Amino acid sequence: MPLVTSKEMFEKAYAGGYAIGAFNVNNMEIIQGITEAAKELQAPLILQVSSGARKYANHTYLVKLVEAAIIETGLPICLHLDHGDTFELCKSCIDGGFTSVMIDGSHYSFEDNIALTKQVVDYAHAHGVVVEGELGRLAGIEDAVNVSAEDASYTNPAQVQEFVERTGVDSLAIAIGTSHGAYKFKPGQKPQLRFDILAEVEKRLPGFPIVLHGASSVIPEFVETINKYGGNMPDAIGIPEDMLRKAASMAVCKINIDSDLRLAMTAAIRQYFAENPAHFDPRQYLKPARENIRRLVAHKITDVLGCDGKA
Ligand code: G3H
Ligand code: 13P
Ligand code: ZN
């Protein structure tokens, strides 16, 4: 099976009240851990690559690793550019075999966001590739750009219809209180999402797939392991999983997860070295890291996204 777009995945997810996991990938072990879990559970997958991942691992290596995962699993897998920031980057990924791109013009004015997004949509659609746009601005760190909580802004539901109609995007990322990274809420702050905004967006765009970025839960088990073995992440707080389940039962069809993968991997490696300080074979410490990723993704698929058995 070749790489697929997310079109059919989203249609089924919307109708079925579940979401597809969009997991960030940076190397072979991450891809293997994610796809092993998805294969076991027969879940459709979106594997996404940021421009930072592309710089780190190289476009061709990542595409070929994902193609290898398709051969090994037989699953429908969509290869997506996460947070594309220019037309040129999106074009390069489209020309280089990706089946989906995000153009993130959320930091531009409404009109400039529309113009840039439409330029990418026109090129992508002419090449059979789907496009995710973004309206509203999440807090947190993406590709070394740090958006402070003060500069973040919720999506204005009054703008979504015009944005989707004028750009022709296939899915839309919105800001309802999630944020990137492991520090999503201040210590003592009660995690909250603006489900009223999501409901209003859903009403204005019936049947249209919505995307949630910054959706890691910052699983306490991994943070505790990191801190037990020399780390220092006392204030790490993520999105409660019941909120993600609720979003998935609404119009949210794609849930982005990166920080949880990083924490799972780092926890395993820290523990490994604490217990085996004299070891230095990368296969020995990357094996438990990959296993933690597999376990984490299996949990997300069955207990959060609800996309098990939907491949
Ligand atoms: O939203 C950002 C993703 O977590 C990707 O992070 O740009 O450091 O690869 P990155
Ligand atoms: P997290 O940092 O919450 O994992 O968000 C990842 C993301 O939105 C990637 O685009
Ligand atoms: Zn994101």
mmCIF file of C-alpha atoms and ligand atoms in Angstrom:
data_model
loop_
_atom_site.group_PDB
_atom_site.id
_atom_site.type_symbol
_atom_site.label_atom_id
_atom_site.label_comp_id
_atom_site.label_asym_id
_atom_site.label_seq_id
_atom_site.Cartn_x
_atom_site.Cartn_y
_atom_site.Cartn_z
ATOM 1 C CA MET A 1 0.000 0.000 0.000
ATOM 2 C CA PRO A 2 1.364 3.471 -0.839
ATOM 3 C CA LEU A 3 1.243 6.458 1.531
ATOM 4 C CA VAL A 4 -2.317 7.783 1.801
ATOM 5 C CA THR A 5 -3.748 11.236 2.459
ATOM 6 C CA SER A 6 -5.795 11.844 5.602
ATOM 7 C CA LYS A 7 -9.035 12.430 3.634
ATOM 8 C CA GLU A 8 -10.648 9.028 4.154
ATOM 9 C CA MET A 9 -9.221 8.695 7.685
ATOM 10 C CA PHE A 10 -10.887 11.977 8.691
ATOM 11 C CA GLU A 11 -14.232 11.111 7.067
ATOM 12 C CA LYS A 12 -14.380 7.862 9.036
ATOM 13 C CA ALA A 13 -13.080 9.462 12.246
ATOM 14 C CA TYR A 14 -15.638 12.278 12.098
ATOM 15 C CA ALA A 15 -18.493 9.839 11.507
ATOM 16 C CA GLY A 16 -17.206 7.410 14.152
ATOM 17 C CA GLY A 17 -16.517 9.959 16.908
ATOM 18 C CA TYR A 18 -12.837 9.095 17.251
ATOM 19 C CA ALA A 19 -9.544 10.756 16.265
ATOM 20 C CA ILE A 20 -6.379 9.807 14.421
ATOM 21 C CA GLY A 21 -3.076 10.170 16.284
ATOM 22 C CA ALA A 22 -0.559 12.428 14.562
ATOM 23 C CA PHE A 23 2.796 11.506 16.058
ATOM 24 C CA ASN A 24 6.000 13.484 15.438
ATOM 25 C CA VAL A 25 8.872 11.408 14.120
ATOM 26 C CA ASN A 26 12.583 12.192 14.193
ATOM 27 C CA ASN A 27 14.410 8.873 13.870
ATOM 28 C CA MET A 28 14.063 5.146 13.219
ATOM 29 C CA GLU A 29 13.338 4.047 16.790
ATOM 30 C CA ILE A 30 10.484 6.537 17.138
ATOM 31 C CA ILE A 31 8.958 5.393 13.833
ATOM 32 C CA GLN A 32 9.351 1.733 14.825
ATOM 33 C CA GLY A 33 7.820 2.188 18.286
ATOM 34 C CA ILE A 34 4.790 4.060 16.917
ATOM 35 C CA THR A 35 4.149 1.752 13.999
ATOM 36 C CA GLU A 36 4.572 -1.445 16.053
ATOM 37 C CA ALA A 37 1.788 -0.255 18.366
ATOM 38 C CA ALA A 38 -0.431 0.762 15.446
ATOM 39 C CA LYS A 39 0.102 -2.588 13.744
ATOM 40 C CA GLU A 40 -0.833 -4.554 16.873
ATOM 41 C CA LEU A 41 -3.988 -2.481 17.228
ATOM 42 C CA GLN A 42 -4.748 -2.051 13.508
ATOM 43 C CA ALA A 43 -4.933 1.730 13.813
ATOM 44 C CA PRO A 44 -4.610 4.257 10.961
ATOM 45 C CA LEU A 45 -1.693 6.632 11.479
ATOM 46 C CA ILE A 46 -0.434 10.089 10.672
ATOM 47 C CA LEU A 47 3.340 10.399 11.014
ATOM 48 C CA GLN A 48 4.400 14.027 11.020
ATOM 49 C CA VAL A 49 7.709 15.702 10.385
ATOM 50 C CA SER A 50 8.573 19.226 11.549
ATOM 51 C CA SER A 51 11.114 21.365 9.736
ATOM 52 C CA GLY A 52 13.413 20.735 12.723
ATOM 53 C CA ALA A 53 13.004 16.966 12.271
ATOM 54 C CA ARG A 54 13.718 17.347 8.577
ATOM 55 C CA LYS A 55 16.911 19.282 9.342
ATOM 56 C CA TYR A 56 17.941 16.733 11.983
ATOM 57 C CA ALA A 57 17.262 13.477 10.140
ATOM 58 C CA ASN A 58 17.153 14.511 6.455
ATOM 59 C CA HIS A 59 14.032 14.444 4.248
ATOM 60 C CA THR A 60 14.993 11.315 2.307
ATOM 61 C CA TYR A 61 15.852 9.248 5.377
ATOM 62 C CA LEU A 62 12.508 10.079 6.991
ATOM 63 C CA VAL A 63 10.472 9.349 3.839
ATOM 64 C CA LYS A 64 12.252 6.031 3.321
ATOM 65 C CA LEU A 65 11.832 5.025 6.988
ATOM 66 C CA VAL A 66 8.104 5.737 6.762
ATOM 67 C CA GLU A 67 7.893 3.770 3.503
ATOM 68 C CA ALA A 68 9.632 0.893 5.303
ATOM 69 C CA ALA A 69 7.000 1.129 8.053
ATOM 70 C CA ILE A 70 4.251 0.738 5.441
ATOM 71 C CA ILE A 71 5.927 -2.396 4.081
ATOM 72 C CA GLU A 72 6.323 -3.817 7.595
ATOM 73 C CA THR A 73 2.804 -2.981 8.840
ATOM 74 C CA GLY A 74 0.536 -2.821 5.774
ATOM 75 C CA LEU A 75 -1.261 0.067 7.516
ATOM 76 C CA PRO A 76 -2.740 3.190 5.934
ATOM 77 C CA ILE A 77 -0.143 5.831 6.863
ATOM 78 C CA CYS A 78 -0.253 9.529 5.993
ATOM 79 C CA LEU A 79 3.056 11.442 5.925
ATOM 80 C CA HIS A 80 2.450 15.031 7.023
ATOM 81 C CA LEU A 81 4.555 18.199 7.282
ATOM 82 C CA ASP A 82 4.014 19.683 10.753
ATOM 83 C CA HIS A 83 4.031 23.502 11.048
ATOM 84 C CA GLY A 84 5.184 24.351 7.534
ATOM 85 C CA ASP A 85 6.018 28.052 7.662
ATOM 86 C CA THR A 86 6.664 28.917 4.005
ATOM 87 C CA PHE A 87 5.274 28.010 0.590
ATOM 88 C CA GLU A 88 8.755 26.776 -0.409
ATOM 89 C CA LEU A 89 8.960 24.309 2.502
ATOM 90 C CA CYS A 90 5.475 22.955 1.737
ATOM 91 C CA LYS A 91 6.332 22.652 -1.978
ATOM 92 C CA SER A 92 9.546 20.808 -1.175
ATOM 93 C CA CYS A 93 7.638 18.272 0.959
ATOM 94 C CA ILE A 94 4.892 17.872 -1.656
ATOM 95 C CA ASP A 95 7.480 17.363 -4.411
ATOM 96 C CA GLY A 96 9.363 14.981 -2.101
ATOM 97 C CA GLY A 97 6.521 12.508 -1.464
ATOM 98 C CA PHE A 98 4.542 13.818 1.545
ATOM 99 C CA THR A 99 0.779 13.269 1.258
ATOM 100 C CA SER A 100 -0.255 16.077 3.602
ATOM 101 C CA VAL A 101 1.183 19.443 4.640
ATOM 102 C CA MET A 102 0.363 22.016 7.270
ATOM 103 C CA ILE A 103 0.836 25.664 6.403
ATOM 104 C CA ASP A 104 0.887 27.539 9.675
ATOM 105 C CA GLY A 105 0.063 31.165 8.941
ATOM 106 C CA SER A 106 -1.497 31.634 12.371
ATOM 107 C CA HIS A 107 0.944 34.404 13.319
ATOM 108 C CA TYR A 108 -0.014 36.501 10.262
ATOM 109 C CA SER A 109 -3.019 38.775 9.829
ATOM 110 C CA PHE A 110 -6.261 37.049 8.739
ATOM 111 C CA GLU A 111 -5.827 38.252 5.128
ATOM 112 C CA ASP A 112 -2.134 37.283 4.923
ATOM 113 C CA ASN A 113 -2.873 33.879 6.485
ATOM 114 C CA ILE A 114 -5.566 33.327 3.829
ATOM 115 C CA ALA A 115 -3.269 34.383 0.965
ATOM 116 C CA LEU A 116 -0.389 32.110 2.060
ATOM 117 C CA THR A 117 -2.659 29.164 2.869
ATOM 118 C CA LYS A 118 -4.460 29.429 -0.478
ATOM 119 C CA GLN A 119 -1.138 29.486 -2.350
ATOM 120 C CA VAL A 120 -0.170 26.198 -0.652
ATOM 121 C CA VAL A 121 -3.629 24.650 -1.181
ATOM 122 C CA ASP A 122 -3.565 25.426 -4.919
ATOM 123 C CA TYR A 123 -0.183 23.735 -5.335
ATOM 124 C CA ALA A 124 -0.968 20.812 -3.018
ATOM 125 C CA HIS A 125 -4.347 19.983 -4.540
ATOM 126 C CA ALA A 126 -2.841 20.038 -8.042
ATOM 127 C CA HIS A 127 -0.505 17.287 -6.753
ATOM 128 C CA GLY A 128 -3.059 15.176 -4.834
ATOM 129 C CA VAL A 129 -1.876 16.394 -1.423
ATOM 130 C CA VAL A 130 -4.127 17.651 1.402
ATOM 131 C CA VAL A 131 -3.560 20.772 3.504
ATOM 132 C CA GLU A 132 -4.081 21.695 7.163
ATOM 133 C CA GLY A 133 -4.373 25.414 7.996
ATOM 134 C CA GLU A 134 -4.403 27.125 11.390
ATOM 135 C CA LEU A 135 -6.477 29.926 12.886
ATOM 136 C CA GLY A 136 -5.751 31.158 16.393
ATOM 137 C CA ARG A 137 -2.395 30.958 18.114
ATOM 138 C CA LEU A 138 -1.161 28.344 20.607
ATOM 139 C CA ALA A 139 1.300 29.146 23.375
ATOM 140 C CA GLY A 140 4.508 27.145 23.759
ATOM 141 C CA ILE A 141 7.593 26.280 21.734
ATOM 142 C CA GLU A 142 7.578 25.170 18.076
ATOM 143 C CA ASP A 143 10.779 24.995 16.076
ATOM 144 C CA ALA A 144 12.603 27.214 18.576
ATOM 145 C CA VAL A 145 9.913 29.931 18.357
ATOM 146 C CA ASN A 146 8.504 30.560 21.825
ATOM 147 C CA VAL A 147 4.972 31.973 21.913
ATOM 148 C CA SER A 148 4.213 33.389 25.344
ATOM 149 C CA ALA A 149 0.825 32.813 26.986
ATOM 150 C CA GLU A 150 0.106 36.557 26.527
ATOM 151 C CA ASP A 151 0.703 36.330 22.758
ATOM 152 C CA ALA A 152 -1.441 33.217 22.373
ATOM 153 C CA SER A 153 -5.031 33.706 21.247
ATOM 154 C CA TYR A 154 -8.092 31.512 20.982
ATOM 155 C CA THR A 155 -9.603 30.867 17.570
ATOM 156 C CA ASN A 156 -12.454 33.219 16.725
ATOM 157 C CA PRO A 157 -15.312 30.962 15.542
ATOM 158 C CA ALA A 158 -16.763 33.827 13.498
ATOM 159 C CA GLN A 159 -13.754 33.579 11.137
ATOM 160 C CA VAL A 160 -13.569 29.832 10.470
ATOM 161 C CA GLN A 161 -16.131 29.539 7.694
ATOM 162 C CA GLU A 162 -14.655 32.361 5.640
ATOM 163 C CA PHE A 163 -11.128 30.984 6.188
ATOM 164 C CA VAL A 164 -12.055 27.487 5.028
ATOM 165 C CA GLU A 165 -14.099 28.711 2.042
ATOM 166 C CA ARG A 166 -11.510 31.186 0.784
ATOM 167 C CA THR A 167 -8.475 28.904 1.235
ATOM 168 C CA GLY A 168 -9.934 25.493 0.361
ATOM 169 C CA VAL A 169 -8.064 23.792 3.254
ATOM 170 C CA ASP A 170 -8.908 20.171 4.048
ATOM 171 C CA SER A 171 -8.616 20.492 7.848
ATOM 172 C CA LEU A 172 -8.224 23.287 10.357
ATOM 173 C CA ALA A 173 -6.127 23.536 13.521
ATOM 174 C CA ILE A 174 -7.736 25.693 16.190
ATOM 175 C CA ALA A 175 -6.584 27.152 19.504
ATOM 176 C CA ILE A 176 -8.817 26.235 22.468
ATOM 177 C CA GLY A 177 -6.262 26.292 25.287
ATOM 178 C CA THR A 178 -3.802 23.539 24.417
ATOM 179 C CA SER A 179 -0.151 24.518 24.008
ATOM 180 C CA HIS A 180 3.097 23.012 22.808
ATOM 181 C CA GLY A 181 5.670 21.451 25.118
ATOM 182 C CA ALA A 182 5.593 19.913 28.599
ATOM 183 C CA TYR A 183 4.581 23.013 30.597
ATOM 184 C CA LYS A 184 1.027 23.679 29.467
ATOM 185 C CA PHE A 185 -0.433 25.018 32.683
ATOM 186 C CA LYS A 186 1.062 26.898 35.607
ATOM 187 C CA PRO A 187 1.547 24.953 38.872
ATOM 188 C CA GLY A 188 -1.767 24.915 40.738
ATOM 189 C CA GLN A 189 -3.698 26.014 37.643
ATOM 190 C CA LYS A 190 -6.628 23.769 36.725
ATOM 191 C CA PRO A 191 -6.263 22.491 33.135
ATOM 192 C CA GLN A 192 -9.134 23.827 31.059
ATOM 193 C CA LEU A 193 -10.035 23.792 27.365
ATOM 194 C CA ARG A 194 -12.581 26.042 25.630
ATOM 195 C CA PHE A 195 -15.041 23.356 24.510
ATOM 196 C CA ASP A 196 -17.532 26.154 23.855
ATOM 197 C CA ILE A 197 -15.256 27.402 21.041
ATOM 198 C CA LEU A 198 -14.892 23.883 19.636
ATOM 199 C CA ALA A 199 -18.687 23.414 19.704
ATOM 200 C CA GLU A 200 -19.219 26.760 17.932
ATOM 201 C CA VAL A 201 -16.622 25.876 15.272
ATOM 202 C CA GLU A 202 -18.320 22.499 14.784
ATOM 203 C CA LYS A 203 -21.669 24.228 14.331
ATOM 204 C CA ARG A 204 -20.277 26.609 11.723
ATOM 205 C CA LEU A 205 -18.327 23.902 9.835
ATOM 206 C CA PRO A 206 -20.510 20.778 10.010
ATOM 207 C CA GLY A 207 -18.620 17.617 9.028
ATOM 208 C CA PHE A 208 -15.291 19.445 8.715
ATOM 209 C CA PRO A 209 -12.205 17.897 10.409
ATOM 210 C CA ILE A 210 -10.637 19.929 13.204
ATOM 211 C CA VAL A 211 -7.060 19.461 14.463
ATOM 212 C CA LEU A 212 -5.745 19.800 18.009
ATOM 213 C CA HIS A 213 -2.083 20.725 18.414
ATOM 214 C CA GLY A 214 -0.252 20.742 21.732
ATOM 215 C CA ALA A 215 -2.215 17.720 22.915
ATOM 216 C CA SER A 216 0.324 15.765 24.939
ATOM 217 C CA SER A 217 -0.863 14.726 28.367
ATOM 218 C CA VAL A 218 2.605 14.836 29.948
ATOM 219 C CA ILE A 219 2.109 11.417 31.496
ATOM 220 C CA PRO A 220 3.153 11.540 35.178
ATOM 221 C CA GLU A 221 4.813 8.093 35.050
ATOM 222 C CA PHE A 222 7.417 9.362 32.577
ATOM 223 C CA VAL A 223 8.011 12.689 34.334
ATOM 224 C CA GLU A 224 8.432 10.835 37.656
ATOM 225 C CA THR A 225 10.955 8.441 36.094
ATOM 226 C CA ILE A 226 12.902 11.336 34.578
ATOM 227 C CA ASN A 227 12.987 13.123 37.946
ATOM 228 C CA LYS A 228 13.875 9.914 39.823
ATOM 229 C CA TYR A 229 16.919 9.413 37.625
ATOM 230 C CA GLY A 230 18.494 12.850 37.736
ATOM 231 C CA GLY A 231 16.009 15.016 35.808
ATOM 232 C CA ASN A 232 14.326 18.155 37.053
ATOM 233 C CA MET A 233 10.853 18.760 35.569
ATOM 234 C CA PRO A 234 8.727 19.542 38.626
ATOM 235 C CA ASP A 235 6.084 21.704 36.939
ATOM 236 C CA ALA A 236 5.329 19.636 33.841
ATOM 237 C CA ILE A 237 1.536 19.548 33.307
ATOM 238 C CA GLY A 238 -0.340 18.385 30.194
ATOM 239 C CA ILE A 239 -3.864 18.044 28.803
ATOM 240 C CA PRO A 240 -5.975 15.573 30.809
ATOM 241 C CA GLU A 241 -6.813 12.549 28.704
ATOM 242 C CA ASP A 242 -10.545 12.737 29.381
ATOM 243 C CA MET A 243 -10.543 16.169 27.695
ATOM 244 C CA LEU A 244 -8.842 14.685 24.632
ATOM 245 C CA ARG A 245 -11.412 11.882 24.527
ATOM 246 C CA LYS A 246 -14.172 14.471 24.629
ATOM 247 C CA ALA A 247 -12.534 16.465 21.796
ATOM 248 C CA ALA A 248 -12.204 13.258 19.739
ATOM 249 C CA SER A 249 -15.922 12.547 20.185
ATOM 250 C CA MET A 250 -16.605 16.036 18.769
ATOM 251 C CA ALA A 251 -15.191 17.477 15.504
ATOM 252 C CA VAL A 252 -11.516 16.862 16.370
ATOM 253 C CA CYS A 253 -10.199 14.229 13.943
ATOM 254 C CA LYS A 254 -6.428 14.708 14.392
ATOM 255 C CA ILE A 255 -4.636 14.917 17.731
ATOM 256 C CA ASN A 256 -0.946 15.943 17.673
ATOM 257 C CA ILE A 257 1.444 14.261 20.070
ATOM 258 C CA ASP A 258 5.151 14.942 20.333
ATOM 259 C CA SER A 259 6.144 15.867 23.903
ATOM 260 C CA ASP A 260 4.732 12.612 25.312
ATOM 261 C CA LEU A 261 6.967 10.657 22.904
ATOM 262 C CA ARG A 262 9.995 12.688 23.988
ATOM 263 C CA LEU A 263 9.240 12.093 27.660
ATOM 264 C CA ALA A 264 8.693 8.342 27.152
ATOM 265 C CA MET A 265 11.983 8.002 25.324
ATOM 266 C CA THR A 266 13.983 10.162 27.739
ATOM 267 C CA ALA A 267 12.558 8.363 30.794
ATOM 268 C CA ALA A 268 13.681 4.988 29.441
ATOM 269 C CA ILE A 269 17.163 6.218 28.559
ATOM 270 C CA ARG A 270 17.699 7.980 31.902
ATOM 271 C CA GLN A 271 16.587 4.856 33.768
ATOM 272 C CA TYR A 272 18.778 2.648 31.608
ATOM 273 C CA PHE A 273 21.925 4.644 32.275
ATOM 274 C CA ALA A 274 21.197 4.951 35.998
ATOM 275 C CA GLU A 275 20.923 1.171 36.201
ATOM 276 C CA ASN A 276 23.718 0.401 33.736
ATOM 277 C CA PRO A 277 26.268 3.201 34.093
ATOM 278 C CA ALA A 278 29.045 1.296 32.329
ATOM 279 C CA HIS A 279 27.057 0.443 29.166
ATOM 280 C CA PHE A 280 27.669 2.319 25.930
ATOM 281 C CA ASP A 281 26.033 0.301 23.122
ATOM 282 C CA PRO A 282 23.252 2.518 21.659
ATOM 283 C CA ARG A 283 21.155 -0.567 20.876
ATOM 284 C CA GLN A 284 20.956 -1.355 24.581
ATOM 285 C CA TYR A 285 19.494 2.000 25.625
ATOM 286 C CA LEU A 286 17.461 2.680 22.476
ATOM 287 C CA LYS A 287 15.642 -0.653 22.836
ATOM 288 C CA PRO A 288 13.811 0.291 26.075
ATOM 289 C CA ALA A 289 13.261 3.789 24.636
ATOM 290 C CA ARG A 290 11.527 2.288 21.593
ATOM 291 C CA GLU A 291 9.524 -0.047 23.847
ATOM 292 C CA ASN A 292 8.308 2.924 25.939
ATOM 293 C CA ILE A 293 7.152 4.615 22.724
ATOM 294 C CA ARG A 294 5.298 1.469 21.666
ATOM 295 C CA ARG A 295 3.598 1.239 25.052
ATOM 296 C CA LEU A 296 2.688 4.935 25.101
ATOM 297 C CA VAL A 297 1.236 4.885 21.572
ATOM 298 C CA ALA A 298 -0.758 1.705 22.297
ATOM 299 C CA HIS A 299 -2.263 3.495 25.306
ATOM 300 C CA LYS A 300 -3.091 6.607 23.239
ATOM 301 C CA ILE A 301 -4.709 4.565 20.464
ATOM 302 C CA THR A 302 -6.948 2.510 22.734
ATOM 303 C CA ASP A 303 -7.630 4.778 25.711
ATOM 304 C CA VAL A 304 -7.555 8.281 24.210
ATOM 305 C CA LEU A 305 -8.011 8.360 20.423
ATOM 306 C CA GLY A 306 -10.343 5.378 20.046
ATOM 307 C CA CYS A 307 -8.939 4.522 16.593
ATOM 308 C CA ASP A 308 -7.992 0.902 17.348
ATOM 309 C CA GLY A 309 -9.346 -1.521 14.751
ATOM 310 C CA LYS A 310 -10.118 1.349 12.330
ATOM 311 C CA ALA A 311 -7.292 0.722 9.815
HETATM 312 O O1 G3H B 1 4.796 21.577 17.515
HETATM 313 C C1 G3H B 1 5.992 21.296 17.464
HETATM 314 C C2 G3H B 1 6.417 19.878 17.481
HETATM 315 O O2 G3H B 1 6.472 19.376 18.783
HETATM 316 C C3 G3H B 1 7.703 19.727 16.746
HETATM 317 O O3 G3H B 1 8.767 20.177 17.513
HETATM 318 O O4 G3H B 1 9.886 21.717 15.900
HETATM 319 O O5 G3H B 1 11.112 20.826 17.914
HETATM 320 O O6 G3H B 1 10.566 19.323 15.987
HETATM 321 P P1 G3H B 1 10.170 20.542 16.792
HETATM 322 P P1 13P B 2 2.817 18.526 22.199
HETATM 323 O O1 13P B 2 4.007 19.380 22.512
HETATM 324 O O2 13P B 2 1.720 18.748 23.180
HETATM 325 O O3 13P B 2 3.165 17.096 22.045
HETATM 326 O O4 13P B 2 2.238 19.028 20.774
HETATM 327 C C1 13P B 2 2.776 18.524 19.579
HETATM 328 C C2 13P B 2 2.275 19.258 18.384
HETATM 329 O O5 13P B 2 1.310 19.985 18.413
HETATM 330 C C3 13P B 2 2.997 19.053 17.126
HETATM 331 O O6 13P B 2 2.526 19.876 16.109
HETATM 332 ZN ZN ZN B 3 1.820 21.774 16.775
#
